[in-house]
PDB file of C-alpha atoms and ligand atoms in Angstrom:
ATOM      1  CA  UNK A  41     132.744 100.329 117.766  1.00 81.00           C
ATOM      2  CA  UNK A  42     132.385 102.145 121.050  1.00 90.00           C
ATOM      3  CA  UNK A  43     129.767 104.922 121.236  1.00 93.00           C
ATOM      4  CA  UNK A  44     130.751 108.536 121.819  1.00 93.00           C
ATOM      5  CA  UNK A  45     130.433 109.527 125.481  1.00 95.00           C
ATOM      6  CA  UNK A  46     126.996 110.468 126.795  1.00 97.00           C
ATOM      7  CA  UNK A  47     125.122 111.163 130.013  1.00 97.00           C
ATOM      8  CA  UNK A  48     122.432 108.792 131.200  1.00 98.00           C
ATOM      9  CA  UNK A  49     119.285 109.536 133.171  1.00 98.00           C
ATOM     10  CA  UNK A  50     116.462 107.196 134.102  1.00 98.00           C
ATOM     11  CA  UNK A  51     113.141 108.997 134.417  1.00 98.00           C
ATOM     12  CA  UNK A  52     110.088 107.864 136.417  1.00 97.00           C
ATOM     13  CA  UNK A  53     107.404 109.628 134.351  1.00 97.00           C
ATOM     14  CA  UNK A  54     106.565 111.001 130.919  1.00 97.00           C
ATOM     15  CA  UNK A  55     106.646 114.521 132.357  1.00 97.00           C
ATOM     16  CA  UNK A  56     110.219 113.984 133.589  1.00 98.00           C
ATOM     17  CA  UNK A  57     111.195 112.640 130.175  1.00 98.00           C
ATOM     18  CA  UNK A  58     109.825 115.773 128.487  1.00 98.00           C
ATOM     19  CA  UNK A  59     111.658 118.037 130.964  1.00 97.00           C
ATOM     20  CA  UNK A  60     114.917 116.162 130.338  1.00 97.00           C
ATOM     21  CA  UNK A  61     114.407 116.341 126.563  1.00 97.00           C
ATOM     22  CA  UNK A  62     113.758 120.077 126.765  1.00 96.00           C
ATOM     23  CA  UNK A  63     116.958 120.579 128.797  1.00 96.00           C
ATOM     24  CA  UNK A  64     119.239 119.068 126.138  1.00 96.00           C
ATOM     25  CA  UNK A  65     118.421 119.444 122.431  1.00 93.00           C
ATOM     26  CA  UNK A  66     120.852 116.602 121.631  1.00 96.00           C
ATOM     27  CA  UNK A  67     119.240 114.181 124.100  1.00 97.00           C
ATOM     28  CA  UNK A  68     117.422 111.060 122.971  1.00 98.00           C
ATOM     29  CA  UNK A  69     114.844 108.778 124.505  1.00 98.00           C
ATOM     30  CA  UNK A  70     116.050 105.245 125.236  1.00 98.00           C
ATOM     31  CA  UNK A  71     113.306 102.591 125.176  1.00 98.00           C
ATOM     32  CA  UNK A  72     114.437  99.066 124.231  1.00 98.00           C
ATOM     33  CA  UNK A  73     117.714 100.384 122.825  1.00 98.00           C
ATOM     34  CA  UNK A  74     117.684  97.829 120.013  1.00 97.00           C
ATOM     35  CA  UNK A  75     117.845 100.451 117.286  1.00 97.00           C
ATOM     36  CA  UNK A  76     119.446 103.378 119.093  1.00 97.00           C
ATOM     37  CA  UNK A  77     122.397 101.559 120.676  1.00 97.00           C
ATOM     38  CA  UNK A  78     123.571  99.926 117.420  1.00 96.00           C
ATOM     39  CA  UNK A  79     123.326 103.357 115.748  1.00 96.00           C
ATOM     40  CA  UNK A  80     125.402 104.860 118.575  1.00 97.00           C
ATOM     41  CA  UNK A  81     128.018 102.137 118.257  1.00 96.00           C
ATOM     42  CA  UNK A  82     128.315 102.974 114.565  1.00 95.00           C
ATOM     43  CA  UNK A  83     128.433 106.661 115.581  1.00 95.00           C
ATOM     44  CA  UNK A  84     125.544 107.368 113.237  1.00 93.00           C
ATOM     45  CA  UNK A  85     123.753 108.674 116.345  1.00 95.00           C
ATOM     46  CA  UNK A  86     125.608 110.742 118.957  1.00 96.00           C
ATOM     47  CA  UNK A  87     123.111 111.788 121.622  1.00 97.00           C
ATOM     48  CA  UNK A  88     124.667 113.725 124.492  1.00 97.00           C
ATOM     49  CA  UNK A  89     122.118 112.370 126.984  1.00 98.00           C
ATOM     50  CA  UNK A  90     120.132 109.144 126.991  1.00 98.00           C
ATOM     51  CA  UNK A  91     116.776 109.478 128.737  1.00 98.00           C
ATOM     52  CA  UNK A  92     115.747 105.991 129.775  1.00 98.00           C
ATOM     53  CA  UNK A  93     111.948 105.635 129.772  1.00 98.00           C
ATOM     54  CA  UNK A  94     111.916 101.827 129.945  1.00 97.00           C
ATOM     55  CA  UNK A  95     110.765 101.713 133.588  1.00 96.00           C
ATOM     56  CA  UNK A  96     108.002 104.305 133.371  1.00 97.00           C
ATOM     57  CA  UNK A  97     104.956 102.539 134.779  1.00 95.00           C
ATOM     58  CA  UNK A  98     101.726 102.401 132.853  1.00 96.00           C
ATOM     59  CA  UNK A  99     103.199 102.823 129.371  1.00 98.00           C
ATOM     60  CA  UNK A 100     102.974  99.159 128.373  1.00 98.00           C
ATOM     61  CA  UNK A 101      99.399  98.028 127.664  1.00 98.00           C
ATOM     62  CA  UNK A 102      97.013  96.863 124.969  1.00 98.00           C
ATOM     63  CA  UNK A 103      93.410  97.745 125.744  1.00 98.00           C
ATOM     64  CA  UNK A 104      90.078  98.118 124.028  1.00 97.00           C
ATOM     65  CA  UNK A 105      88.579 101.602 124.009  1.00 97.00           C
ATOM     66  CA  UNK A 106      85.208 102.693 122.626  1.00 95.00           C
ATOM     67  CA  UNK A 107      86.318 103.231 119.058  1.00 94.00           C
ATOM     68  CA  UNK A 108      89.893 101.912 118.897  1.00 97.00           C
ATOM     69  CA  UNK A 109      92.498  99.664 120.467  1.00 98.00           C
ATOM     70  CA  UNK A 110      95.113 101.595 122.406  1.00 98.00           C
ATOM     71  CA  UNK A 111      98.680 100.333 122.630  1.00 98.00           C
ATOM     72  CA  UNK A 112     101.172 101.936 125.017  1.00 98.00           C
ATOM     73  CA  UNK A 113     104.451 103.054 123.476  1.00 98.00           C
ATOM     74  CA  UNK A 114     106.518 100.774 125.741  1.00 98.00           C
ATOM     75  CA  UNK A 115     104.617  97.652 124.690  1.00 98.00           C
ATOM     76  CA  UNK A 116     107.152  95.019 123.642  1.00 98.00           C
ATOM     77  CA  UNK A 117     106.915  93.303 120.259  1.00 98.00           C
ATOM     78  CA  UNK A 118     106.510  89.993 122.134  1.00 98.00           C
ATOM     79  CA  UNK A 119     103.504  91.307 124.045  1.00 98.00           C
ATOM     80  CA  UNK A 120     101.861  92.361 120.787  1.00 98.00           C
ATOM     81  CA  UNK A 121     102.664  89.042 119.127  1.00 98.00           C
ATOM     82  CA  UNK A 122     100.992  87.140 121.959  1.00 98.00           C
ATOM     83  CA  UNK A 123      98.072  89.503 122.622  1.00 98.00           C
ATOM     84  CA  UNK A 124      94.721  87.706 122.401  1.00 98.00           C
ATOM     85  CA  UNK A 125      92.971  91.051 121.963  1.00 98.00           C
ATOM     86  CA  UNK A 126      95.091  91.975 118.944  1.00 98.00           C
ATOM     87  CA  UNK A 127      94.889  88.461 117.571  1.00 97.00           C
ATOM     88  CA  UNK A 128      91.087  88.605 117.667  1.00 97.00           C
ATOM     89  CA  UNK A 129      90.605  92.220 116.530  1.00 96.00           C
ATOM     90  CA  UNK A 130      93.628  93.395 114.539  1.00 97.00           C
ATOM     91  CA  UNK A 131      95.497  90.204 113.682  1.00 98.00           C
ATOM     92  CA  UNK A 132      97.878  91.923 111.251  1.00 98.00           C
ATOM     93  CA  UNK A 133      99.431  93.742 114.235  1.00 98.00           C
ATOM     94  CA  UNK A 134     100.139  90.598 116.270  1.00 98.00           C
ATOM     95  CA  UNK A 135     101.202  88.610 113.201  1.00 98.00           C
ATOM     96  CA  UNK A 136     103.666  91.280 112.043  1.00 98.00           C
ATOM     97  CA  UNK A 137     105.085  91.768 115.549  1.00 98.00           C
ATOM     98  CA  UNK A 138     105.885  88.045 115.593  1.00 97.00           C
ATOM     99  CA  UNK A 139     107.999  88.463 112.434  1.00 96.00           C
ATOM    100  CA  UNK A 140     110.332  91.085 113.935  1.00 97.00           C
ATOM    101  CA  UNK A 141     113.922  89.939 114.449  1.00 96.00           C
ATOM    102  CA  UNK A 142     114.256  87.033 116.871  1.00 96.00           C
ATOM    103  CA  UNK A 143     112.852  86.327 120.363  1.00 96.00           C
ATOM    104  CA  UNK A 144     115.586  88.390 122.061  1.00 96.00           C
ATOM    105  CA  UNK A 145     114.706  91.422 119.926  1.00 97.00           C
ATOM    106  CA  UNK A 146     110.959  90.949 120.429  1.00 98.00           C
ATOM    107  CA  UNK A 147     111.283  90.748 124.218  1.00 98.00           C
ATOM    108  CA  UNK A 148     113.135  94.071 124.435  1.00 98.00           C
ATOM    109  CA  UNK A 149     112.169  96.196 121.409  1.00 98.00           C
ATOM    110  CA  UNK A 150     109.099  98.390 121.824  1.00 98.00           C
ATOM    111  CA  UNK A 151     106.370  99.486 119.445  1.00 98.00           C
ATOM    112  CA  UNK A 152     107.010 103.148 120.275  1.00 98.00           C
ATOM    113  CA  UNK A 153     110.717 102.746 119.544  1.00 98.00           C
ATOM    114  CA  UNK A 154     110.157 101.081 116.208  1.00 97.00           C
ATOM    115  CA  UNK A 155     107.800 103.908 115.183  1.00 98.00           C
ATOM    116  CA  UNK A 156     109.844 106.842 116.537  1.00 98.00           C
ATOM    117  CA  UNK A 157     112.959 105.414 114.889  1.00 98.00           C
ATOM    118  CA  UNK A 158     111.318 106.039 111.489  1.00 96.00           C
ATOM    119  CA  UNK A 159     113.182 103.237 109.733  1.00 97.00           C
ATOM    120  CA  UNK A 160     111.657 102.633 106.274  1.00 97.00           C
ATOM    121  CA  UNK A 161     112.789  98.984 106.601  1.00 97.00           C
ATOM    122  CA  UNK A 162     110.912  98.488 109.897  1.00 97.00           C
ATOM    123  CA  UNK A 163     107.901  96.185 109.899  1.00 98.00           C
ATOM    124  CA  UNK A 164     105.472  98.018 112.168  1.00 98.00           C
ATOM    125  CA  UNK A 165     105.533 101.422 110.425  1.00 98.00           C
ATOM    126  CA  UNK A 166     103.949 100.029 107.258  1.00 98.00           C
ATOM    127  CA  UNK A 167     101.471  97.933 109.263  1.00 98.00           C
ATOM    128  CA  UNK A 168     100.320 101.026 111.149  1.00 98.00           C
ATOM    129  CA  UNK A 169     100.221 103.064 107.943  1.00 98.00           C
ATOM    130  CA  UNK A 170      97.960 100.446 106.344  1.00 98.00           C
ATOM    131  CA  UNK A 171      95.797 100.402 109.476  1.00 98.00           C
ATOM    132  CA  UNK A 172      95.464 104.197 109.416  1.00 98.00           C
ATOM    133  CA  UNK A 173      96.725 104.335 113.000  1.00 98.00           C
ATOM    134  CA  UNK A 174      96.805 107.472 115.130  1.00 98.00           C
ATOM    135  CA  UNK A 175      99.816 108.371 117.264  1.00 98.00           C
ATOM    136  CA  UNK A 176      99.638 110.248 120.551  1.00 98.00           C
ATOM    137  CA  UNK A 177     102.573 112.492 121.472  1.00 98.00           C
ATOM    138  CA  UNK A 178     103.085 114.188 124.828  1.00 98.00           C
ATOM    139  CA  UNK A 179     105.068 117.412 125.051  1.00 97.00           C
ATOM    140  CA  UNK A 180     105.841 120.278 127.410  1.00 95.00           C
ATOM    141  CA  UNK A 181     103.234 120.838 130.119  1.00 95.00           C
ATOM    142  CA  UNK A 182     101.752 117.363 129.469  1.00 94.00           C
ATOM    143  CA  UNK A 183     100.096 118.743 126.349  1.00 97.00           C
ATOM    144  CA  UNK A 184      99.146 115.884 124.040  1.00 97.00           C
ATOM    145  CA  UNK A 185      98.448 115.909 120.349  1.00 98.00           C
ATOM    146  CA  UNK A 186      97.515 113.222 117.869  1.00 98.00           C
ATOM    147  CA  UNK A 187      99.276 112.598 114.565  1.00 98.00           C
ATOM    148  CA  UNK A 188      97.717 110.627 111.712  1.00 98.00           C
ATOM    149  CA  UNK A 189      99.807 107.795 110.282  1.00 98.00           C
ATOM    150  CA  UNK A 190      99.888 109.505 106.881  1.00 98.00           C
ATOM    151  CA  UNK A 191     101.564 112.550 108.502  1.00 98.00           C
ATOM    152  CA  UNK A 192     104.009 110.826 110.850  1.00 98.00           C
ATOM    153  CA  UNK A 193     106.847 109.619 108.648  1.00 98.00           C
ATOM    154  CA  UNK A 194     108.536 112.692 107.217  1.00 98.00           C
ATOM    155  CA  UNK A 195     111.941 111.466 106.015  1.00 97.00           C
ATOM    156  CA  UNK A 196     114.673 108.883 106.416  1.00 97.00           C
ATOM    157  CA  UNK A 197     114.725 108.115 110.167  1.00 96.00           C
ATOM    158  CA  UNK A 198     112.612 111.243 110.672  1.00 97.00           C
ATOM    159  CA  UNK A 199     109.120 111.641 112.072  1.00 98.00           C
ATOM    160  CA  UNK A 200     106.757 114.488 112.869  1.00 98.00           C
ATOM    161  CA  UNK A 201     107.554 114.076 116.594  1.00 98.00           C
ATOM    162  CA  UNK A 202     109.343 117.171 117.856  1.00 96.00           C
ATOM    163  CA  UNK A 203     112.625 116.851 119.746  1.00 93.00           C
ATOM    164  CA  UNK A 204     110.884 117.375 123.105  1.00 94.00           C
ATOM    165  CA  UNK A 205     107.908 115.074 122.542  1.00 97.00           C
ATOM    166  CA  UNK A 206     107.469 111.509 123.751  1.00 98.00           C
ATOM    167  CA  UNK A 207     105.370 109.082 121.742  1.00 98.00           C
ATOM    168  CA  UNK A 208     103.018 107.685 124.360  1.00 98.00           C
ATOM    169  CA  UNK A 209     100.246 105.745 122.621  1.00 98.00           C
ATOM    170  CA  UNK A 210      99.361 104.158 119.295  1.00 98.00           C
ATOM    171  CA  UNK A 211      95.691 103.735 118.328  1.00 98.00           C
ATOM    172  CA  UNK A 212      94.474 101.223 115.788  1.00 98.00           C
ATOM    173  CA  UNK A 213      90.983 100.327 114.540  1.00 96.00           C
ATOM    174  CA  UNK A 214      88.995  97.932 116.719  1.00 94.00           C
ATOM    175  CA  UNK A 215      88.231  95.587 113.848  1.00 92.00           C
ATOM    176  CA  UNK A 216      89.292  94.958 110.282  1.00 96.00           C
ATOM    177  CA  UNK A 217      87.641  92.870 107.566  1.00 96.00           C
ATOM    178  CA  UNK A 218      90.708  91.481 105.804  1.00 97.00           C
ATOM    179  CA  UNK A 219      94.484  91.783 105.933  1.00 98.00           C
ATOM    180  CA  UNK A 220      97.797  90.551 104.686  1.00 98.00           C
ATOM    181  CA  UNK A 221     101.367  91.087 105.855  1.00 98.00           C
ATOM    182  CA  UNK A 222     104.084  89.806 103.564  1.00 98.00           C
ATOM    183  CA  UNK A 223     107.735  90.197 104.464  1.00 98.00           C
ATOM    184  CA  UNK A 224     110.305  89.073 101.930  1.00 97.00           C
ATOM    185  CA  UNK A 225     113.687  88.526 103.558  1.00 94.00           C
ATOM    186  CA  UNK A 226     116.737  86.362 103.011  1.00 89.00           C
ATOM    187  CA  UNK A 227     116.867  84.815 106.491  1.00 88.00           C
ATOM    188  CA  UNK A 228     114.159  84.431 109.127  1.00 83.00           C
ATOM    189  CA  UNK A 229     115.430  87.190 111.473  1.00 83.00           C
ATOM    190  CA  UNK A 230     116.313  89.747 108.804  1.00 90.00           C
ATOM    191  CA  UNK A 231     114.650  93.049 108.015  1.00 94.00           C
ATOM    192  CA  UNK A 232     112.468  92.944 104.911  1.00 96.00           C
ATOM    193  CA  UNK A 233     114.036  93.380 101.496  1.00 97.00           C
ATOM    194  CA  UNK A 234     110.508  94.458 100.648  1.00 98.00           C
ATOM    195  CA  UNK A 235     107.388  94.225 102.775  1.00 98.00           C
ATOM    196  CA  UNK A 236     103.704  94.770 102.101  1.00 98.00           C
ATOM    197  CA  UNK A 237     100.861  95.445 104.527  1.00 98.00           C
ATOM    198  CA  UNK A 238      97.288  95.439 103.224  1.00 98.00           C
ATOM    199  CA  UNK A 239      94.200  96.125 105.324  1.00 98.00           C
ATOM    200  CA  UNK A 240      90.567  95.965 104.210  1.00 97.00           C
ATOM    201  CA  UNK A 241      88.023  97.934 106.245  1.00 94.00           C
ATOM    202  CA  UNK A 242      84.464  98.576 105.099  1.00 89.00           C
ATOM    203  CA  UNK A 243      85.208  97.718 101.489  1.00 88.00           C
ATOM    204  CA  UNK A 244      88.314  99.911 101.188  1.00 95.00           C
ATOM    205  CA  UNK A 245      91.831  98.516 101.001  1.00 97.00           C
ATOM    206  CA  UNK A 246      94.860 100.449 102.276  1.00 98.00           C
ATOM    207  CA  UNK A 247      98.250  99.206 101.164  1.00 98.00           C
ATOM    208  CA  UNK A 248     101.608 100.244 102.637  1.00 98.00           C
ATOM    209  CA  UNK A 249     105.131  99.292 101.643  1.00 98.00           C
ATOM    210  CA  UNK A 250     108.282  98.579 103.651  1.00 98.00           C
ATOM    211  CA  UNK A 251     111.756  99.444 102.343  1.00 98.00           C
ATOM    212  CA  UNK A 252     110.541 100.975  99.085  1.00 98.00           C
ATOM    213  CA  UNK A 253     111.628 104.566  99.755  1.00 98.00           C
ATOM    214  CA  UNK A 254     112.970 106.963 102.361  1.00 97.00           C
ATOM    215  CA  UNK A 255     109.864 106.419 104.492  1.00 98.00           C
ATOM    216  CA  UNK A 256     107.243 103.708 104.759  1.00 98.00           C
ATOM    217  CA  UNK A 257     104.936 104.446 101.826  1.00 98.00           C
ATOM    218  CA  UNK A 258     101.242 104.198 100.977  1.00 98.00           C
ATOM    219  CA  UNK A 259     100.780 102.452  97.622  1.00 98.00           C
ATOM    220  CA  UNK A 260      98.286 105.081  96.526  1.00 98.00           C
ATOM    221  CA  UNK A 261      98.284 104.125  92.838  1.00 98.00           C
ATOM    222  CA  UNK A 262      97.319 100.587  93.825  1.00 98.00           C
ATOM    223  CA  UNK A 263      94.562 101.823  96.117  1.00 98.00           C
ATOM    224  CA  UNK A 264      93.177 104.113  93.418  1.00 98.00           C
ATOM    225  CA  UNK A 265      93.166 101.292  90.862  1.00 98.00           C
ATOM    226  CA  UNK A 266      91.218  99.111  93.296  1.00 97.00           C
ATOM    227  CA  UNK A 267      88.694 101.900  93.886  1.00 96.00           C
ATOM    228  CA  UNK A 268      88.297 102.101  90.119  1.00 97.00           C
ATOM    229  CA  UNK A 269      87.340  98.435  90.043  1.00 96.00           C
ATOM    230  CA  UNK A 270      90.675  96.857  89.073  1.00 97.00           C
ATOM    231  CA  UNK A 271      91.341  93.248  90.053  1.00 97.00           C
ATOM    232  CA  UNK A 272      94.387  92.491  92.297  1.00 97.00           C
ATOM    233  CA  UNK A 273      96.730  91.688  89.391  1.00 98.00           C
ATOM    234  CA  UNK A 274      95.871  94.875  87.508  1.00 98.00           C
ATOM    235  CA  UNK A 275      96.069  97.038  90.626  1.00 98.00           C
ATOM    236  CA  UNK A 276      99.364  95.442  91.711  1.00 98.00           C
ATOM    237  CA  UNK A 277     100.983  96.421  88.417  1.00 98.00           C
ATOM    238  CA  UNK A 278     101.019  99.989  89.846  1.00 98.00           C
ATOM    239  CA  UNK A 279     102.830  98.984  93.052  1.00 98.00           C
ATOM    240  CA  UNK A 280     106.206 100.438  92.045  1.00 98.00           C
ATOM    241  CA  UNK A 281     104.741 103.867  91.194  1.00 98.00           C
ATOM    242  CA  UNK A 282     105.916 106.641  93.490  1.00 97.00           C
ATOM    243  CA  UNK A 283     108.584 104.453  95.100  1.00 98.00           C
ATOM    244  CA  UNK A 284     112.343 105.013  95.339  1.00 98.00           C
ATOM    245  CA  UNK A 285     113.708 101.731  96.697  1.00 98.00           C
ATOM    246  CA  UNK A 286     117.276 101.381  97.934  1.00 97.00           C
ATOM    247  CA  UNK A 287     119.903  99.857  95.673  1.00 97.00           C
ATOM    248  CA  UNK A 288     122.213  98.008  98.049  1.00 95.00           C
ATOM    249  CA  UNK A 289     124.252  94.868  98.621  1.00 93.00           C
ATOM    250  CA  UNK A 290     121.103  92.889  99.433  1.00 93.00           C
ATOM    251  CA  UNK A 291     119.024  93.717  96.344  1.00 95.00           C
ATOM    252  CA  UNK A 292     118.995  96.161  93.464  1.00 97.00           C
ATOM    253  CA  UNK A 293     116.306  98.821  93.164  1.00 98.00           C
ATOM    254  CA  UNK A 294     115.145  97.139  89.957  1.00 98.00           C
ATOM    255  CA  UNK A 295     114.728  93.817  91.784  1.00 98.00           C
ATOM    256  CA  UNK A 296     112.720  95.492  94.539  1.00 98.00           C
ATOM    257  CA  UNK A 297     110.459  97.238  91.997  1.00 98.00           C
ATOM    258  CA  UNK A 298     109.710  93.889  90.357  1.00 98.00           C
ATOM    259  CA  UNK A 299     109.291  92.102  93.689  1.00 98.00           C
ATOM    260  CA  UNK A 300     106.863  94.627  95.113  1.00 98.00           C
ATOM    261  CA  UNK A 301     104.368  93.983  92.314  1.00 98.00           C
ATOM    262  CA  UNK A 302     104.380  90.255  93.025  1.00 98.00           C
ATOM    263  CA  UNK A 303     103.989  90.781  96.771  1.00 98.00           C
ATOM    264  CA  UNK A 304     101.247  93.379  96.428  1.00 98.00           C
ATOM    265  CA  UNK A 305      99.224  91.093  94.167  1.00 98.00           C
ATOM    266  CA  UNK A 306      99.475  88.272  96.707  1.00 98.00           C
ATOM    267  CA  UNK A 307      98.684  90.622  99.576  1.00 98.00           C
ATOM    268  CA  UNK A 308      95.608  91.984  97.825  1.00 98.00           C
ATOM    269  CA  UNK A 309      94.334  88.485  97.119  1.00 98.00           C
ATOM    270  CA  UNK A 310      94.748  87.574 100.789  1.00 98.00           C
ATOM    271  CA  UNK A 311      93.227  90.784 102.127  1.00 97.00           C
ATOM    272  CA  UNK A 312      90.264  90.688  99.759  1.00 94.00           C
ATOM    273  CA  UNK A 313      89.535  86.994 100.306  1.00 83.00           C
TER     274      UNK A 313
HETATM  275  P1  LIG B 661     115.184 102.371 120.837  1.00 71.15           P
HETATM  276  O1  LIG B 661     116.340 101.741 120.149  1.00 71.15           O
HETATM  277  O2  LIG B 661     115.285 102.543 122.310  1.00 71.15           O
HETATM  278  O3  LIG B 661     114.857 103.782 120.175  1.00 71.15           O
HETATM  279  C1  LIG B 661     114.801 103.945 118.777  1.00 71.15           C
HETATM  280  C2  LIG B 661     114.567 105.431 118.464  1.00 71.15           C
HETATM  281  O4  LIG B 661     113.264 105.817 118.856  1.00 71.15           O
HETATM  282  C3  LIG B 661     115.522 106.380 119.200  1.00 71.15           C
HETATM  283  O5  LIG B 661     115.766 107.488 118.370  1.00 71.15           O
HETATM  284  C4  LIG B 661     114.728 106.803 120.423  1.00 71.15           C
HETATM  285  O6  LIG B 661     115.143 108.069 120.900  1.00 71.15           O
HETATM  286  C5  LIG B 661     113.318 106.852 119.861  1.00 71.15           C
HETATM  287  N1  LIG B 661     112.250 106.516 120.807  1.00 71.15           N
HETATM  288  C6  LIG B 661     112.040 105.318 121.395  1.00 71.15           C
HETATM  289  N2  LIG B 661     110.904 105.337 122.097  1.00 71.15           N
HETATM  290  C7  LIG B 661     110.385 106.589 121.952  1.00 71.15           C
HETATM  291  C8  LIG B 661     109.212 107.218 122.448  1.00 71.15           C
HETATM  292  N3  LIG B 661     108.307 106.556 123.198  1.00 71.15           N
HETATM  293  N4  LIG B 661     108.985 108.513 122.092  1.00 71.15           N
HETATM  294  C9  LIG B 661     109.873 109.186 121.320  1.00 71.15           C
HETATM  295  N5  LIG B 661     110.999 108.631 120.830  1.00 71.15           N
HETATM  296  C10 LIG B 661     111.248 107.344 121.142  1.00 71.15           C
HETATM  297  N6  LIG B 661     112.801  95.795 113.444  1.00 71.15           N
HETATM  298  C11 LIG B 661     111.905  95.421 112.508  1.00 71.15           C
HETATM  299  O7  LIG B 661     110.962  96.151 112.253  1.00 71.15           O
HETATM  300  N7  LIG B 661     112.032  94.232 111.846  1.00 71.15           N
HETATM  301  C12 LIG B 661     113.057  93.368 112.072  1.00 71.15           C
HETATM  302  O8  LIG B 661     113.110  92.298 111.464  1.00 71.15           O
HETATM  303  C13 LIG B 661     114.032  93.753 113.037  1.00 71.15           C
HETATM  304  N8  LIG B 661     115.078  92.948 113.315  1.00 71.15           N
HETATM  305  C14 LIG B 661     115.997  93.349 114.232  1.00 71.15           C
HETATM  306  C15 LIG B 661     117.084  92.506 114.485  1.00 71.15           C
HETATM  307  C16 LIG B 661     118.046  92.902 115.397  1.00 71.15           C
HETATM  308  C17 LIG B 661     119.221  91.988 115.642  1.00 71.15           C
HETATM  309  C18 LIG B 661     117.905  94.135 116.111  1.00 71.15           C
HETATM  310  C19 LIG B 661     118.929  94.559 117.134  1.00 71.15           C
HETATM  311  C20 LIG B 661     116.821  94.948 115.887  1.00 71.15           C
HETATM  312  C21 LIG B 661     115.858  94.566 114.938  1.00 71.15           C
HETATM  313  N9  LIG B 661     114.763  95.374 114.672  1.00 71.15           N
HETATM  314  C22 LIG B 661     113.853  94.996 113.722  1.00 71.15           C
HETATM  315  C23 LIG B 661     114.552  96.653 115.372  1.00 71.15           C
HETATM  316  C24 LIG B 661     113.756  96.393 116.661  1.00 71.15           C
HETATM  317  O9  LIG B 661     112.414  96.153 116.339  1.00 71.15           O
HETATM  318  C25 LIG B 661     113.824  97.628 117.577  1.00 71.15           C
HETATM  319  O10 LIG B 661     113.546  97.190 118.851  1.00 71.15           O
HETATM  320  C26 LIG B 661     112.879  98.741 117.300  1.00 71.15           C
HETATM  321  O11 LIG B 661     112.988  99.145 115.961  1.00 71.15           O
HETATM  322  C27 LIG B 661     113.170  99.953 118.161  1.00 71.15           C
HETATM  323  O12 LIG B 661     112.597  99.775 119.390  1.00 71.15           O
HETATM  324  P2  LIG B 661     113.398 100.091 120.709  1.00 71.15           P
HETATM  325  O13 LIG B 661     112.409 100.068 121.827  1.00 71.15           O
HETATM  326  O14 LIG B 661     114.549  99.169 120.817  1.00 71.15           O
HETATM  327  O15 LIG B 661     113.831 101.600 120.456  1.00 71.15           O
END
């Protein structure tokens, strides 16, 4: 289908993007466009103005800071997948980025876009939830605030970002002790039917699930069982608790609830080993 009509503006800076967002409450940021444009063609999204941030300089980077690794919001999935720094420090992030779509998608889609889109079927939201990432948002007057991963995803395709904020940076831990990213899909380029991200840091394991509810979810019952001394199989038996998976043409909710237990057990074994 053809999208509804819209205005288009290309902005040179984050500040200009915030000003343009503030001027039109129905405006939307355009980054890689690989989620927004398909939604517009389906008329699920009808922004009146597209604010193109893709050419803002200095918003695509992966660098080591004192206590975290900082990733600019415009960093492409391909750049994450091939980052030596991520590969050495936070390999789950580069590994998962390499599983997104196909090369064409990875060369255009951005980390910021895949987070701000808030798709519960997206790969990176659950990875960043498991990593306990922090998100930096810039609003009016260049005021920045940070949002914890556990607070970011508020509903289906909804995040805690306000309508006049730009997601500018994503911060992840500088090192992790163990990890696993398992994506169960029908074909190589597909979104996950179910996905599991597990990260072990300093003896604690955080587990997050893809496509098991309206948002990416922490598998808190699994984490609590592990803290209580359960082995991976026993802990994984709780993986479906607190989930509300979709029931669609690709898989039933019942199938997903069974599948997630299998995947979580495997992920825990990998992350703990
Ligand atoms: P856009 O489409 O430009 O934007 C998405 C949303 O985020 C919009 O609402 C936009 O306003 C907002 N936004 C973007 N950047 C910012 C920002 N910095 N601050 C505030 N708001 C912002 N994803 C997966 O996870 N796994 C897959 O397997 C997968 N397969 C795909 C296959 C195909 C064929 C396609 C087309 C896409 C696929 N995707 C997949 C989605 C892809 O990863 C997208 O690129 C990504 O989800 C969105 O990034 P984008 O830069 O294209 O964002």
